Structure formats: structure tokens, C-alpha cells
Amino acid sequence: MYKNRLSHKVILAFLAFYLTLALPLIFIVFSPSGYARELTIDQYLTKIRETIIGFSVLAFFSALVFALFFIRGILRSARNLHDGVTKMRRGETNVSLHIYSTDELGDVTEAFNEMSATIHEYTEELKKKDLYINTMLDPLWVVDIEDVVIDINPAFTVLLGYQKVNAVGMCLYEFFDEKNRKIIQTQAKYWEKMLSHTFEVEIKNIYNTNIPVLISSAPVLKDKKMIGKVGVFKDFRAQRALRENMANIILDCIPDGVYTINMEKVITAMNSAAEKILRVTRSVAIGMPCSNVIMHTDQEGKSLCDQCPMSIAMKGEAIRIETTLQIGGRLTALLITCSPLFTPDGKITGAVQVFRDISEEKEIEQMKTDFVESVSHEFRTPLSAIVGMTEMLMEHAVKGPKKDEYLKTIYSEALRLSDMVSQLLDISTTEHGHIHFERELIDLKDLISSFISTYETKKAVKDKGAIISFADYRKDAPLHPFFGDKNRLKQVIINLLDNAVTYSDDGVRVAVELNTQNKNTIISVKDSGWGVPPEDLPHIFKRFYRGRHSRILKGTGLGLPLCEEIVKLHGGTITVESELGRGSEFVLTFPAEEGQ
């Protein structure tokens, strides 16, 4: 399509002006009238001059009209462009101007409209992107190449409290404490390689409180050069709490005590088993120096903090030791294993200690040692008597009544050995669940009274002058049938009677009572003997345990544990009440049969 140009308009205007001026003038000059031929040359020249002046005035006004008309068209387009530029300067991007001409100004106006449409399109696209960023739930910041914050989104303000006007211009390192600043500095290697990466760190809010976040960082590139960095934050408080809670749950499932320390030897984590062993709550212990919770000392009480297992572990060496420490006012044997804690790059950041209270194992080991010594002594005494007396009988060195006395002694000591072997076998079979149990209907009154009558004839009972009584208080209560193993029950009561007679002075009184309570059958054995020392009372049902009285009398420490196992086989319980110097009372409680 043909387009007018300003140069064409100027030429056309010049031609129009020229024709307006020149044609009449030529017509007058070259086509003189009859009147002009009658004039003299001077007069003719004067006439021409006057005509030229008139035409000059006409030419001026003609030129003025043409100029105004021409300029008006140019000014209208220029004013149109000026108005469009003003609108865009005010922020309007969707500006469309009317095209008044097809010349260069029209081309400029058309180009302006295209530019305006493009700017509007890009602006709307930027607004959308800005809207996306501003509606992001995750905080975002943009940092320039000098690590200065140049933009943030509203979520950043919500999380950390910094307004945009305050955050923009701050150095990114101002948002971190010294520890986390080092973490940020280690990420520089990724930025230098222009790589995207994700890392966990703690960032300070406006109140100077650290908030755990997960930052996904990526370089901002232009012409393959990094001009900045963009970071998207993920509030990691809930995830960290969940992770710590899960770690605590896992730690609490470990039966051994576990705690960790940092490089300052401050406790950073602890499980419930450690709380129990160390007798301190984790809320108190965490944040304390480990030496305040578990102190290693030499025999003189001097601190060995620098030589403790944790100190050794923090040097990069794992260690495993057994030691005895003063914890909660008592000595506690511990099996301790310590190992260093490393970062992914191999740097030691602290140590972890796993420890177990082996006091009970040590106590059992000591009990077994004492038991072996005691059993050896118990076996040696009757065996020596049996062997010695048997040799004398074989050599016919003893005759008459003395011979019968020796034979009775050999028989008595052999029965004693048999009883001890039976106890050992019973405790072994009970431990493995193989004890023989014959369940039958039992008349408890007849059973107890019959073997008490037999028991009273024993030499040891007569020698002590022990007085044994039996009473059945069930006369006024409904009698319920009792099912159990007759021989095992007899074994329990005889053991209790033996203890009552053995651990007492001459003339001891022993009362066996049979009663009912809430449909339960109660058998009690009460004596006026020495009683059980308070420190021994919690342990008397432990296997191999020998209390204070073991210094006076030997034994295996298996009688009462065996009694407890037999009572449990009957579905019952055995308890004891004792006062040192005044005697003890053992109570056996058997529940009623179902349906009674």
C-alpha cells in the first residue's frame, strides 16, 4: 500500500505554493493586456512591482495557510504520541493511539502501539509471575552477586517478621548466627559452580530467634554468567520436631542408656533409659556439661574428666570399658561404650555414649561365686563325714552302739546331700519350665496338720525346742475346693518352717494358719525368729541371694526362689513382712477356682 511521506508533503506544498504564486504572475507578464501596451516602460515596471507586492502578500498568506495546514497535521500526530507517552509514564501499559496519517508519524504511532502492546503483554506476564511469587506459601528471597538481598516475598515477612523495606539491602549473612553462617559459607562451592542445591540451616527472625528451614538455592544466570541467587525456604520446625520426636522414640526404645555431647562436652540428647540409670530427667540434663551428670573420679575422688571415655571418643577413638561410679548416692557398675560423632565430611562434632547398668549382673555373678563357695562347703561337710565314717566302718574300727550312730549319721548326711541336689534340680527345671506338676483336689487342713506332726519329730526342731502350731480359721467361712500339687505345697511349707527354725534362737514359736479372704485361700507361716534385715528384704526371692545371716549360717540361696516359683505355678503369690529381732511372716495367697 502506498504511503505518504513528509518529504512528499513538503514537495507538494512547495509546488502548490509555487503554482499559486507563479502562474498568475507569468500570465500577467507574458500575456499583457492592451492597456499594458499603452504604458511606458517605467510605468510598466511600476505596475509589475505593484503586482508583485500584491502577489507577495498573497503568497505570504498562502504560505501561512499551507504551513498551518501542514503543521497542524504534524502537531496532531506529535500531540497524540505525547499523550501516549504520558499515559505510559503514569503506569498505563495498554495504550492504543489513533493513527491520523500514513506518513512517518503514522509509522511512529503504529510502532508506538506495537511497543505498548508488547510492554503490556510483558507487564501482565510479570504481574502474573509476581502474583505467583507473592502468593507462594514458602518464603523466597533474591540475592545479588554481592550477597545483598534485593527482593523478598510476603511469605518471607510472615515467617521471619522482616518487612521488605528493611530486608532489602541487608547482607544475607546478617540473617544467621556464627554456627549457621559457616554452613552458608560452605554452600559457596555450589554457587561458584552455578549449581542448584538444597541444605538445612537455622535462620534468625526479627526477634533474633533461630528457625530451622530447608533452603533450595539456585543461581540467577544472564549470558551464562551468574548475576545473583534465588532461595526458597521451607519452614522446617514441624519436620524437625517430628524428626526429633521420632529420634527420641527410637532412643527410648533402646534398653541401654544413651546420651550425646557436642564439642563443648554439653549434653545434646538423652533417652529414658539414661534418665533412669543416671537418676536425672533429660529436660534438666540437656544443656548441662556431661561432668555434672556422670562424674569419673579416681580412688581419691579427683576428677578424671579429661581421661573419661567421652574425652577419648572425641579424639576419634571408640572405647569400651567397665567401671563403677557413684550415682545417686550408691555405687553403680556400668558397661560403657563411647564413639565419636562425625559430620558427612568426616569432622568430629561430638560423641555418643551407650551404657548399661550391670550392677545386677555383677551381683548375680557375685551370688554365683558365693553360691559355689557355699555349695562346696555344704557338700564338703557331709561328704567328709560320710567318707570318714565309712572308712572307719570298713576298717571295723567302730563297733557296738557307736557303729549304729555312725550309720545314722551317714544316712542323715546322705539325705541332706540328696535334698541339696533336689533343690538344684528343681530350680533348674523350674527355670526351663520343665517342673513336674500333678494337679489334684487337696484337703489343705489334713495336708498341713499331717506333715507338721511329722516335722515336729525332726531332731533339729527338738534341739531348738521349737513350738509349732497350726490353726484353721475357715470354720465360719464357706470352704472352697483346692486343687494343686500336694508334694510341691508340702515342699514350700517345709522350706518356710526350716527357715523359721534355722534363723532363730532356741524356743522359737512358729504359727501356721489357714484362712480365706475374698474367696482366696490364705496360708501364713509366722515365726518369732531373728527377722530379715531391711536391706535384705527386697532381695530374698532372688536366686543365690544370701543376706546378712549368711555370715552365720551357710545355704544355697535357692529355697525361697523355689518356693516363689511353686506358688506361681498354683496361680498364687507369696509375700513377706519382717522386723529385725521380732520375726517374719510369709503369706501365700491362692485365688479361687473359676466358677466358684
Coordinates of C-alpha atoms in Angstrom, one line a residue:
M1 CA 0.0 0.0 0.0
Y2 CA 1.3 3.4 -0.9
K3 CA 2.2 5.6 2.0
N4 CA 2.6 9.4 2.0
R5 CA 5.9 10.7 3.3
L6 CA 6.6 14.0 5.0
S7 CA 9.1 14.8 2.2
H8 CA 6.3 14.2 -0.4
K9 CA 4.0 16.6 1.5
V10 CA 6.7 19.3 1.6
I11 CA 7.3 19.0 -2.1
L12 CA 3.5 19.1 -2.9
A13 CA 3.1 22.1 -0.6
F14 CA 6.0 23.8 -2.3
L15 CA 4.5 23.1 -5.8
A16 CA 1.1 24.3 -4.7
F17 CA 2.7 27.4 -3.3
Y18 CA 4.7 27.9 -6.4
L19 CA 1.8 27.5 -8.7
T20 CA -0.3 29.8 -6.7
L21 CA 2.3 32.5 -6.9
A22 CA 3.9 31.9 -10.3
L23 CA 1.0 31.1 -12.6
P24 CA -0.8 34.4 -12.2
L25 CA 2.5 36.3 -12.3
I26 CA 3.5 34.6 -15.6
F27 CA 0.1 35.2 -17.0
I28 CA 0.4 38.9 -16.3
V29 CA 4.0 39.2 -17.5
F30 CA 3.8 37.1 -20.6
S31 CA 0.2 37.9 -21.6
P32 CA -0.1 41.7 -21.3
S33 CA -3.4 43.4 -21.9
G34 CA -4.0 46.3 -24.4
Y35 CA -3.8 48.7 -21.5
A36 CA -0.4 47.4 -20.6
R37 CA 0.9 48.0 -24.2
E38 CA 0.0 51.7 -23.9
L39 CA 2.2 52.2 -20.8
T40 CA 5.7 53.3 -20.8
I41 CA 8.4 51.0 -19.6
D42 CA 8.7 52.8 -16.3
Q43 CA 5.0 52.7 -15.8
Y44 CA 5.0 49.1 -16.7
L45 CA 7.8 48.2 -14.3
T46 CA 5.9 50.1 -11.6
K47 CA 2.8 48.2 -12.4
I48 CA 4.7 45.0 -12.3
R49 CA 6.2 46.0 -8.9
E50 CA 2.8 46.7 -7.5
T51 CA 1.5 43.4 -8.9
I52 CA 4.5 41.5 -7.3
I53 CA 3.9 43.2 -4.0
G54 CA 0.3 42.2 -4.1
F55 CA 1.2 38.7 -5.1
S56 CA 3.8 38.6 -2.3
V57 CA 1.1 39.4 0.2
L58 CA -1.0 36.7 -1.4
A59 CA 2.0 34.3 -1.3
F60 CA 2.6 35.1 2.4
F61 CA -0.9 34.3 3.3
S62 CA -1.0 31.3 1.0
A63 CA 2.3 30.0 2.6
L64 CA 0.9 30.7 6.0
V65 CA -2.3 28.7 5.2
F66 CA -0.3 25.9 3.7
A67 CA 2.1 25.9 6.7
L68 CA -0.7 25.9 9.3
F69 CA -2.4 23.1 7.5
F70 CA 0.8 21.1 7.2
I71 CA 2.0 21.8 10.8
R72 CA -1.5 21.0 12.2
G73 CA -1.2 17.5 10.8
I74 CA 2.3 17.1 12.2
L75 CA 1.3 18.5 15.6
R76 CA -1.8 16.4 15.9
S77 CA 0.3 13.2 15.4
A78 CA 3.0 14.6 17.8
R79 CA 0.5 15.5 20.4
N80 CA -1.1 12.1 20.1
L81 CA 2.3 10.5 20.7
H82 CA 3.0 12.8 23.6
D83 CA -0.3 11.8 25.2
G84 CA 0.5 8.1 24.8
V85 CA 4.0 8.6 26.3
T86 CA 2.5 10.5 29.3
K87 CA 0.0 7.6 29.9
M88 CA 2.7 5.1 29.9
R89 CA 4.8 7.2 32.2
R90 CA 1.9 7.1 34.6
G91 CA 1.9 3.3 34.6
E92 CA -0.6 2.6 31.9
T93 CA 0.7 -0.1 29.6
N94 CA -2.3 -0.9 27.5
V95 CA -2.2 2.4 25.4
S96 CA -3.5 2.4 21.8
L97 CA -3.2 5.6 19.7
H98 CA -5.3 6.6 16.7
I99 CA -3.2 6.8 13.5
Y100 CA -4.0 10.1 11.8
S101 CA -1.7 9.7 8.8
T102 CA 0.1 7.2 6.7
D103 CA 3.4 9.1 6.8
E104 CA 6.4 8.7 9.0
L105 CA 4.4 10.0 12.0
G106 CA 1.8 7.3 11.3
D107 CA 4.6 4.8 11.2
V108 CA 5.9 6.1 14.6
T109 CA 2.4 5.9 16.0
E110 CA 1.9 2.4 14.7
A111 CA 5.3 1.4 16.2
F112 CA 4.3 3.0 19.5
N113 CA 1.1 1.0 19.5
E114 CA 3.0 -2.2 18.9
M115 CA 5.5 -1.3 21.6
S116 CA 2.7 -0.5 24.0
A117 CA 1.0 -3.8 23.3
T118 CA 4.3 -5.7 23.8
I119 CA 5.1 -3.8 27.0
H120 CA 1.5 -4.5 28.2
E121 CA 1.9 -8.2 27.4
Y122 CA 5.3 -8.4 29.2
T123 CA 4.0 -6.4 32.1
E124 CA 0.9 -8.6 32.5
E125 CA 3.2 -11.6 32.4
L126 CA 5.5 -10.1 35.0
K127 CA 2.5 -9.2 37.1
K128 CA 1.3 -12.9 36.9
K129 CA 4.8 -14.1 37.9
D130 CA 4.9 -11.5 40.7
L131 CA 1.5 -12.7 41.8
Y132 CA 2.7 -16.3 41.8
I133 CA 5.7 -15.3 43.9
N134 CA 3.6 -13.2 46.3
T135 CA 1.0 -16.0 46.7
M136 CA 3.7 -18.6 47.4
L137 CA 3.3 -20.2 50.8
D138 CA 7.1 -20.7 51.0
P139 CA 9.3 -17.7 51.7
L140 CA 11.6 -16.5 48.9
W141 CA 14.5 -14.1 48.6
V142 CA 16.6 -12.9 45.8
V143 CA 20.3 -12.1 46.5
D144 CA 22.7 -10.3 44.1
I145 CA 26.2 -11.3 43.3
E146 CA 27.5 -9.4 46.4
D147 CA 25.2 -11.4 48.7
V148 CA 22.9 -8.5 49.3
V149 CA 19.1 -9.1 49.4
I150 CA 17.3 -7.4 46.6
D151 CA 13.8 -8.8 46.9
I152 CA 11.6 -10.9 49.2
N153 CA 8.1 -12.2 49.0
P154 CA 5.3 -11.7 51.6
A155 CA 5.8 -15.2 53.0
F156 CA 9.3 -14.2 54.0
T157 CA 7.8 -11.4 56.1
V158 CA 5.3 -13.8 57.6
L159 CA 8.0 -16.3 58.6
L160 CA 10.7 -14.0 59.8
G161 CA 9.0 -10.7 60.5
Y162 CA 11.2 -8.6 58.3
Q163 CA 9.3 -6.0 56.1
K164 CA 10.6 -5.7 52.6
V165 CA 11.8 -2.2 53.1
N166 CA 14.0 -3.5 56.0
A167 CA 15.2 -6.7 54.4
V168 CA 16.2 -5.4 51.0
G169 CA 19.8 -4.1 51.3
M170 CA 20.8 -6.4 54.1
C171 CA 23.6 -8.9 53.6
L172 CA 22.4 -12.4 53.7
Y173 CA 24.9 -13.3 56.4
E174 CA 23.2 -10.9 58.8
F175 CA 20.3 -13.4 59.0
F176 CA 22.5 -16.2 60.5
D177 CA 24.4 -16.7 63.7
E178 CA 28.1 -17.8 63.6
K179 CA 27.4 -21.5 63.5
N180 CA 24.9 -21.3 60.7
R181 CA 26.9 -18.6 58.9
K182 CA 29.6 -21.3 58.5
I183 CA 27.1 -23.6 56.9
I184 CA 26.1 -20.9 54.4
Q185 CA 29.8 -20.3 53.6
T186 CA 30.2 -24.0 52.8
Q187 CA 27.5 -23.7 50.2
A188 CA 29.6 -21.2 48.2
K189 CA 31.2 -24.0 46.3
Y190 CA 27.8 -24.8 44.7
W191 CA 27.2 -21.2 43.8
E192 CA 30.7 -20.9 42.3
K193 CA 29.9 -23.9 40.1
M194 CA 26.5 -22.3 39.3
L195 CA 24.7 -25.4 40.7
S196 CA 21.3 -25.7 42.4
H197 CA 21.3 -27.4 45.8
T198 CA 19.3 -27.8 48.9
F199 CA 20.5 -27.6 52.5
E200 CA 19.2 -27.3 56.1
V201 CA 20.1 -24.4 58.3
E202 CA 18.7 -22.1 61.0
I203 CA 17.8 -18.5 60.2
K204 CA 17.2 -15.7 62.6
N205 CA 13.9 -14.0 62.7
I206 CA 13.4 -10.3 63.6
Y207 CA 13.3 -11.3 67.3
N208 CA 16.7 -13.0 67.0
T209 CA 15.2 -16.5 67.4
N210 CA 16.6 -19.3 65.2
I211 CA 14.1 -21.0 63.0
P212 CA 15.1 -24.3 61.2
V213 CA 14.5 -24.0 57.4
L214 CA 15.3 -26.0 54.3
I215 CA 16.7 -23.7 51.6
S216 CA 16.6 -24.6 47.9
S217 CA 19.0 -22.3 46.2
A218 CA 19.6 -21.7 42.5
P219 CA 21.8 -19.3 40.6
V220 CA 20.3 -16.5 38.5
L221 CA 22.1 -16.5 35.1
K222 CA 22.4 -14.0 32.4
D223 CA 24.5 -14.6 29.3
K224 CA 25.9 -17.7 31.1
K225 CA 27.1 -15.6 34.0
M226 CA 25.7 -15.6 37.5
I227 CA 24.2 -12.3 38.5
G228 CA 22.5 -13.4 41.7
K229 CA 20.9 -16.2 43.6
V230 CA 17.4 -17.1 44.5
G231 CA 16.5 -19.1 47.6
V232 CA 13.1 -20.7 48.5
F233 CA 12.6 -21.5 52.2
K234 CA 10.7 -24.4 53.7
D235 CA 9.7 -23.9 57.4
F236 CA 11.2 -27.0 58.9
R237 CA 10.0 -26.6 62.5
A238 CA 7.3 -29.2 62.3
Q239 CA 9.5 -31.6 60.4
R240 CA 12.4 -31.1 62.8
A241 CA 10.0 -31.6 65.8
L242 CA 8.7 -34.8 64.1
R243 CA 12.2 -35.9 63.4
E244 CA 13.4 -35.2 66.9
N245 CA 10.3 -36.9 68.3
M246 CA 11.0 -39.9 66.1
A247 CA 14.6 -40.0 67.2
N248 CA 13.5 -39.8 70.8
I249 CA 11.1 -42.6 70.3
I250 CA 13.8 -44.7 68.8
L251 CA 16.2 -43.8 71.5
D252 CA 13.6 -44.5 74.2
C253 CA 13.1 -48.0 72.6
I254 CA 16.8 -48.8 73.3
P255 CA 17.0 -50.5 76.7
D256 CA 20.6 -49.2 77.2
G257 CA 21.2 -45.6 78.3
V258 CA 22.3 -43.3 75.5
Y259 CA 23.3 -39.7 75.5
T260 CA 25.3 -37.4 73.1
I261 CA 27.5 -34.4 73.7
N262 CA 28.9 -31.7 71.4
M263 CA 32.5 -30.4 71.2
E264 CA 32.0 -28.3 74.4
K265 CA 31.0 -31.5 76.2
V266 CA 27.5 -30.3 76.7
I267 CA 24.7 -32.9 76.6
T268 CA 22.5 -32.6 73.5
A269 CA 20.3 -35.7 73.7
M270 CA 19.4 -38.4 76.2
N271 CA 17.0 -41.3 76.3
S272 CA 14.7 -42.5 79.0
A273 CA 16.9 -45.4 80.0
A274 CA 19.7 -42.9 80.6
E275 CA 17.3 -40.9 82.8
K276 CA 16.6 -44.0 84.8
I277 CA 20.2 -45.1 85.3
L278 CA 21.6 -41.6 85.9
R279 CA 18.6 -40.5 88.0
V280 CA 18.2 -37.2 86.1
T281 CA 15.5 -36.0 83.7
R282 CA 16.5 -35.2 80.2
S283 CA 14.9 -31.7 80.5
V284 CA 17.5 -31.0 83.2
A285 CA 20.4 -32.8 81.7
I286 CA 20.2 -31.5 78.1
G287 CA 22.3 -28.3 78.0
M288 CA 24.4 -29.3 81.1
P289 CA 28.1 -30.3 80.9
C290 CA 28.3 -34.1 81.0
S291 CA 30.6 -33.9 84.0
N292 CA 27.7 -32.6 86.0
V293 CA 25.6 -35.7 85.3
I294 CA 28.2 -38.5 85.3
M295 CA 31.5 -37.9 87.1
H296 CA 34.6 -40.1 86.6
T297 CA 36.9 -39.9 89.6
D298 CA 39.9 -41.8 90.9
Q299 CA 40.1 -43.6 94.2
E300 CA 40.9 -40.3 96.0
G301 CA 37.8 -38.6 94.5
K302 CA 39.7 -36.4 92.0
S303 CA 38.0 -35.7 88.7
L304 CA 39.2 -37.7 85.6
C305 CA 37.1 -35.7 83.2
D306 CA 40.0 -35.4 80.6
Q307 CA 40.5 -39.2 80.8
C308 CA 36.8 -40.2 80.7
P309 CA 35.5 -42.4 77.8
M310 CA 33.8 -39.4 76.2
S311 CA 37.0 -37.4 76.1
I312 CA 38.8 -40.3 74.5
A313 CA 36.0 -40.7 71.9
M314 CA 36.1 -37.0 71.0
K315 CA 39.7 -37.7 69.9
G316 CA 38.4 -40.1 67.3
E317 CA 38.8 -43.3 69.1
A318 CA 36.0 -45.7 70.1
I319 CA 36.3 -47.2 73.6
R320 CA 34.5 -49.9 75.7
I321 CA 35.1 -50.2 79.5
E322 CA 33.5 -51.5 82.7
T323 CA 33.6 -49.1 85.6
T324 CA 31.9 -48.4 88.9
L325 CA 30.6 -44.9 89.5
Q326 CA 28.8 -43.1 92.4
I327 CA 25.4 -42.3 91.0
G328 CA 22.5 -41.1 93.2
G329 CA 24.4 -41.9 96.4
R330 CA 25.2 -45.5 95.6
L331 CA 27.8 -47.3 93.6
T332 CA 26.6 -48.4 90.2
A333 CA 28.5 -50.8 87.9
L334 CA 28.3 -49.7 84.2
L335 CA 29.4 -51.1 80.9
I336 CA 30.2 -48.1 78.8
T337 CA 30.8 -47.8 75.0
C338 CA 31.7 -44.4 73.5
S339 CA 32.2 -43.5 69.9
P340 CA 32.9 -40.2 68.1
L341 CA 30.2 -38.4 66.1
F342 CA 31.2 -37.3 62.6
T343 CA 29.8 -34.8 60.0
P344 CA 29.4 -36.0 56.4
D345 CA 32.8 -34.5 55.6
G346 CA 34.5 -36.5 58.4
K347 CA 34.8 -33.8 61.0
I348 CA 34.2 -34.8 64.7
T349 CA 31.2 -32.9 66.1
G350 CA 30.9 -34.7 69.4
A351 CA 30.5 -38.1 70.9
V352 CA 27.8 -40.7 71.9
Q353 CA 27.9 -42.9 75.0
V354 CA 25.9 -46.1 75.3
F355 CA 25.9 -47.6 78.8
R356 CA 24.2 -50.3 80.7
D357 CA 23.7 -50.8 84.4
I358 CA 25.4 -54.1 85.0
S359 CA 25.0 -53.9 88.8
E360 CA 22.5 -56.7 88.9
E361 CA 24.7 -58.9 86.6
K362 CA 27.7 -58.2 88.8
E363 CA 25.5 -59.0 91.8
I364 CA 24.4 -62.3 90.3
E365 CA 28.0 -63.1 89.4
Q366 CA 29.0 -62.5 93.0
M367 CA 26.0 -64.5 94.1
K368 CA 27.0 -67.4 91.9
T369 CA 30.5 -67.2 93.2
D370 CA 29.2 -67.2 96.8
F371 CA 26.9 -70.0 95.9
V372 CA 29.7 -72.1 94.5
E373 CA 31.7 -71.5 97.7
S374 CA 28.6 -72.1 99.9
V375 CA 27.6 -75.3 98.0
S376 CA 31.2 -76.5 98.0
H377 CA 31.2 -76.1 101.8
E378 CA 27.7 -77.6 102.2
F379 CA 28.8 -80.6 100.1
R380 CA 32.2 -80.9 101.7
T381 CA 30.9 -81.1 105.3
P382 CA 28.5 -84.1 104.8
L383 CA 30.8 -85.8 102.3
S384 CA 33.7 -85.6 104.8
A385 CA 31.6 -87.1 107.5
I386 CA 30.3 -89.8 105.1
V387 CA 33.7 -90.7 103.8
G388 CA 35.4 -90.6 107.2
M389 CA 32.8 -92.7 109.0
T390 CA 32.6 -95.1 106.1
E391 CA 36.3 -95.7 106.2
M392 CA 36.2 -96.4 109.9
L393 CA 33.3 -98.8 109.4
M394 CA 35.2 -100.5 106.6
E395 CA 38.2 -100.9 108.8
H396 CA 36.0 -102.3 111.6
A397 CA 37.4 -99.6 113.9
V398 CA 33.9 -98.9 115.3
K399 CA 31.7 -101.5 116.9
G400 CA 28.5 -101.7 119.0
P401 CA 26.3 -98.7 119.6
K402 CA 28.9 -96.4 118.1
K403 CA 28.5 -98.2 114.8
D404 CA 24.8 -97.7 114.7
E405 CA 25.3 -94.0 115.5
Y406 CA 27.8 -93.7 112.6
L407 CA 25.4 -95.4 110.2
K408 CA 22.6 -92.9 111.3
T409 CA 24.9 -90.0 110.7
I410 CA 25.9 -91.3 107.3
Y411 CA 22.2 -91.8 106.4
S412 CA 21.3 -88.3 107.7
E413 CA 24.2 -86.6 105.8
A414 CA 23.2 -88.5 102.6
L415 CA 19.7 -87.3 102.9
R416 CA 21.0 -83.8 103.4
L417 CA 23.0 -84.1 100.2
S418 CA 20.0 -85.5 98.4
D419 CA 17.9 -82.5 99.5
M420 CA 20.5 -80.1 98.2
V421 CA 20.8 -81.9 94.9
S422 CA 17.0 -81.9 94.6
Q423 CA 16.8 -78.2 95.2
L424 CA 19.4 -77.6 92.5
L425 CA 17.5 -79.8 90.1
D426 CA 14.2 -78.2 91.0
I427 CA 15.4 -74.7 90.4
S428 CA 16.9 -75.7 87.1
T429 CA 13.8 -77.4 85.9
T430 CA 11.6 -74.5 87.1
E431 CA 13.9 -72.1 85.2
H432 CA 13.3 -74.0 82.0
G433 CA 9.6 -74.6 82.6
H434 CA 10.0 -78.4 82.9
I435 CA 9.0 -78.8 86.6
H436 CA 6.6 -81.8 87.1
F437 CA 3.2 -80.7 88.4
E438 CA 0.4 -83.1 89.5
R439 CA -2.8 -81.2 90.0
E440 CA -5.4 -82.9 92.3
L441 CA -8.0 -82.0 94.9
I442 CA -6.4 -81.3 98.2
D443 CA -7.7 -81.1 101.8
L444 CA -5.3 -78.4 103.0
K445 CA -6.2 -78.9 106.7
D446 CA -5.3 -82.6 106.6
L447 CA -2.3 -82.0 104.5
I448 CA -0.8 -79.3 106.7
S449 CA -1.6 -80.9 110.0
S450 CA -0.2 -84.2 108.9
F451 CA 3.2 -83.0 107.8
I452 CA 3.5 -80.6 110.7
S453 CA 3.1 -83.6 113.0
T454 CA 5.9 -85.3 111.2
Y455 CA 8.0 -82.2 111.1
E456 CA 7.9 -81.7 114.8
T457 CA 9.7 -85.0 115.3
K458 CA 12.8 -83.8 113.4
K459 CA 16.0 -83.6 115.5
A460 CA 16.7 -80.0 114.6
V461 CA 13.2 -79.0 115.8
K462 CA 13.6 -80.8 119.0
D463 CA 17.1 -79.5 119.6
K464 CA 15.9 -75.9 119.2
G465 CA 12.8 -76.6 121.4
A466 CA 10.7 -75.0 118.6
I467 CA 7.0 -74.8 119.2
I468 CA 4.9 -75.2 116.0
S469 CA 1.2 -74.6 116.0
F470 CA -1.5 -74.9 113.3
A471 CA -4.9 -73.2 113.2
D472 CA -7.7 -73.4 110.6
Y473 CA -9.8 -70.2 110.7
R474 CA -12.1 -71.3 107.9
K475 CA -14.8 -72.8 110.1
D476 CA -17.2 -69.9 109.8
A477 CA -16.4 -69.3 106.1
P478 CA -17.6 -71.4 103.1
L479 CA -15.0 -73.9 102.1
H480 CA -13.9 -74.0 98.5
P481 CA -12.2 -77.0 96.9
F482 CA -8.4 -76.5 96.4
F483 CA -6.6 -78.0 93.5
G484 CA -2.8 -78.3 93.4
D485 CA 0.3 -80.4 93.7
K486 CA 0.4 -82.0 97.2
N487 CA 4.1 -82.7 97.2
R488 CA 5.1 -79.2 95.9
L489 CA 2.9 -77.5 98.5
K490 CA 4.5 -79.6 101.2
Q491 CA 7.9 -78.6 99.9
V492 CA 7.0 -74.9 100.2
I493 CA 5.7 -75.1 103.7
I494 CA 8.6 -77.3 104.9
N495 CA 11.1 -74.8 103.4
L496 CA 9.4 -72.0 105.3
L497 CA 9.4 -74.0 108.5
D498 CA 13.0 -74.9 108.0
N499 CA 13.9 -71.2 107.6
A500 CA 11.8 -70.3 110.7
V501 CA 13.6 -72.8 112.9
T502 CA 17.1 -72.3 111.4
Y503 CA 17.2 -68.5 111.6
S504 CA 16.0 -68.2 115.2
D505 CA 17.1 -68.8 118.8
D506 CA 16.0 -71.7 121.0
G507 CA 12.3 -71.8 121.9
V508 CA 11.2 -70.2 118.7
R509 CA 7.4 -70.1 118.1
V510 CA 6.1 -70.9 114.6
A511 CA 2.4 -70.5 113.8
V512 CA 0.9 -71.9 110.6
E513 CA -2.6 -70.5 109.8
L514 CA -5.1 -71.4 107.2
N515 CA -7.8 -68.8 106.2
T516 CA -9.9 -67.4 103.4
Q517 CA -10.3 -63.8 102.2
N518 CA -12.5 -62.7 99.3
K519 CA -12.7 -66.3 98.1
N520 CA -8.9 -66.6 98.2
T521 CA -7.2 -69.3 100.2
I522 CA -4.5 -67.9 102.6
I523 CA -1.7 -69.9 104.2
S524 CA 0.6 -67.9 106.5
V525 CA 3.8 -69.0 108.4
K526 CA 4.7 -66.7 111.2
D527 CA 7.8 -67.0 113.5
S528 CA 9.4 -65.2 116.4
G529 CA 12.9 -65.6 115.0
W530 CA 15.7 -63.2 114.0
G531 CA 13.7 -61.5 111.2
V532 CA 15.1 -60.3 107.9
P533 CA 17.4 -57.2 107.8
P534 CA 15.7 -54.3 105.9
E535 CA 18.4 -54.2 103.3
D536 CA 17.9 -57.9 102.5
L537 CA 14.1 -57.8 102.4
P538 CA 13.8 -56.7 98.7
H539 CA 16.2 -59.4 97.5
I540 CA 15.3 -62.6 99.4
F541 CA 13.4 -64.1 96.5
K542 CA 16.4 -63.7 94.1
R543 CA 18.2 -66.8 93.2
F544 CA 21.5 -67.4 95.0
Y545 CA 20.9 -64.3 97.3
R546 CA 22.4 -64.7 100.7
G547 CA 21.8 -61.9 103.2
R548 CA 23.4 -60.8 106.4
H549 CA 22.7 -64.1 108.1
S550 CA 24.8 -66.0 105.6
R551 CA 27.8 -64.9 107.7
I552 CA 26.5 -67.2 110.5
L553 CA 24.7 -70.0 108.5
K554 CA 25.5 -71.5 105.2
G555 CA 23.0 -72.2 102.5
T556 CA 22.3 -72.2 98.7
G557 CA 20.1 -69.2 98.4
L558 CA 17.6 -71.3 96.3
G559 CA 15.0 -72.2 98.9
L560 CA 12.8 -69.1 98.7
P561 CA 13.1 -68.6 95.0
L562 CA 12.0 -72.2 94.5
C563 CA 9.0 -71.5 96.9
E564 CA 8.0 -68.5 94.8
E565 CA 8.1 -70.5 91.6
I566 CA 6.0 -73.3 93.0
V567 CA 3.4 -70.8 94.4
K568 CA 3.3 -69.1 90.9
L569 CA 2.6 -72.5 89.3
H570 CA -0.5 -72.6 91.5
G571 CA -1.5 -69.2 90.3
G572 CA -0.8 -67.6 93.7
T573 CA 1.6 -65.1 95.3
I574 CA 4.0 -65.1 98.2
T575 CA 4.8 -62.0 100.3
V576 CA 6.8 -61.4 103.4
E577 CA 6.7 -58.9 106.3
S578 CA 9.5 -58.9 108.7
E579 CA 11.0 -56.9 111.5
L580 CA 14.6 -57.4 112.6
G581 CA 14.7 -59.1 116.0
R582 CA 11.0 -59.8 116.1
G583 CA 10.4 -62.4 113.4
S584 CA 8.9 -62.8 110.0
E585 CA 5.5 -63.7 108.4
F586 CA 5.3 -65.3 105.0
V587 CA 1.8 -65.2 103.4
L588 CA 0.8 -67.5 100.5
T589 CA -2.4 -66.4 98.6
F590 CA -4.1 -68.7 96.2
P591 CA -7.1 -67.4 94.1
A592 CA -10.3 -69.3 94.0
E593 CA -11.0 -71.6 91.0
E594 CA -13.0 -70.1 88.2
G595 CA -16.8 -70.5 88.6
Q596 CA -16.6 -70.7 92.4

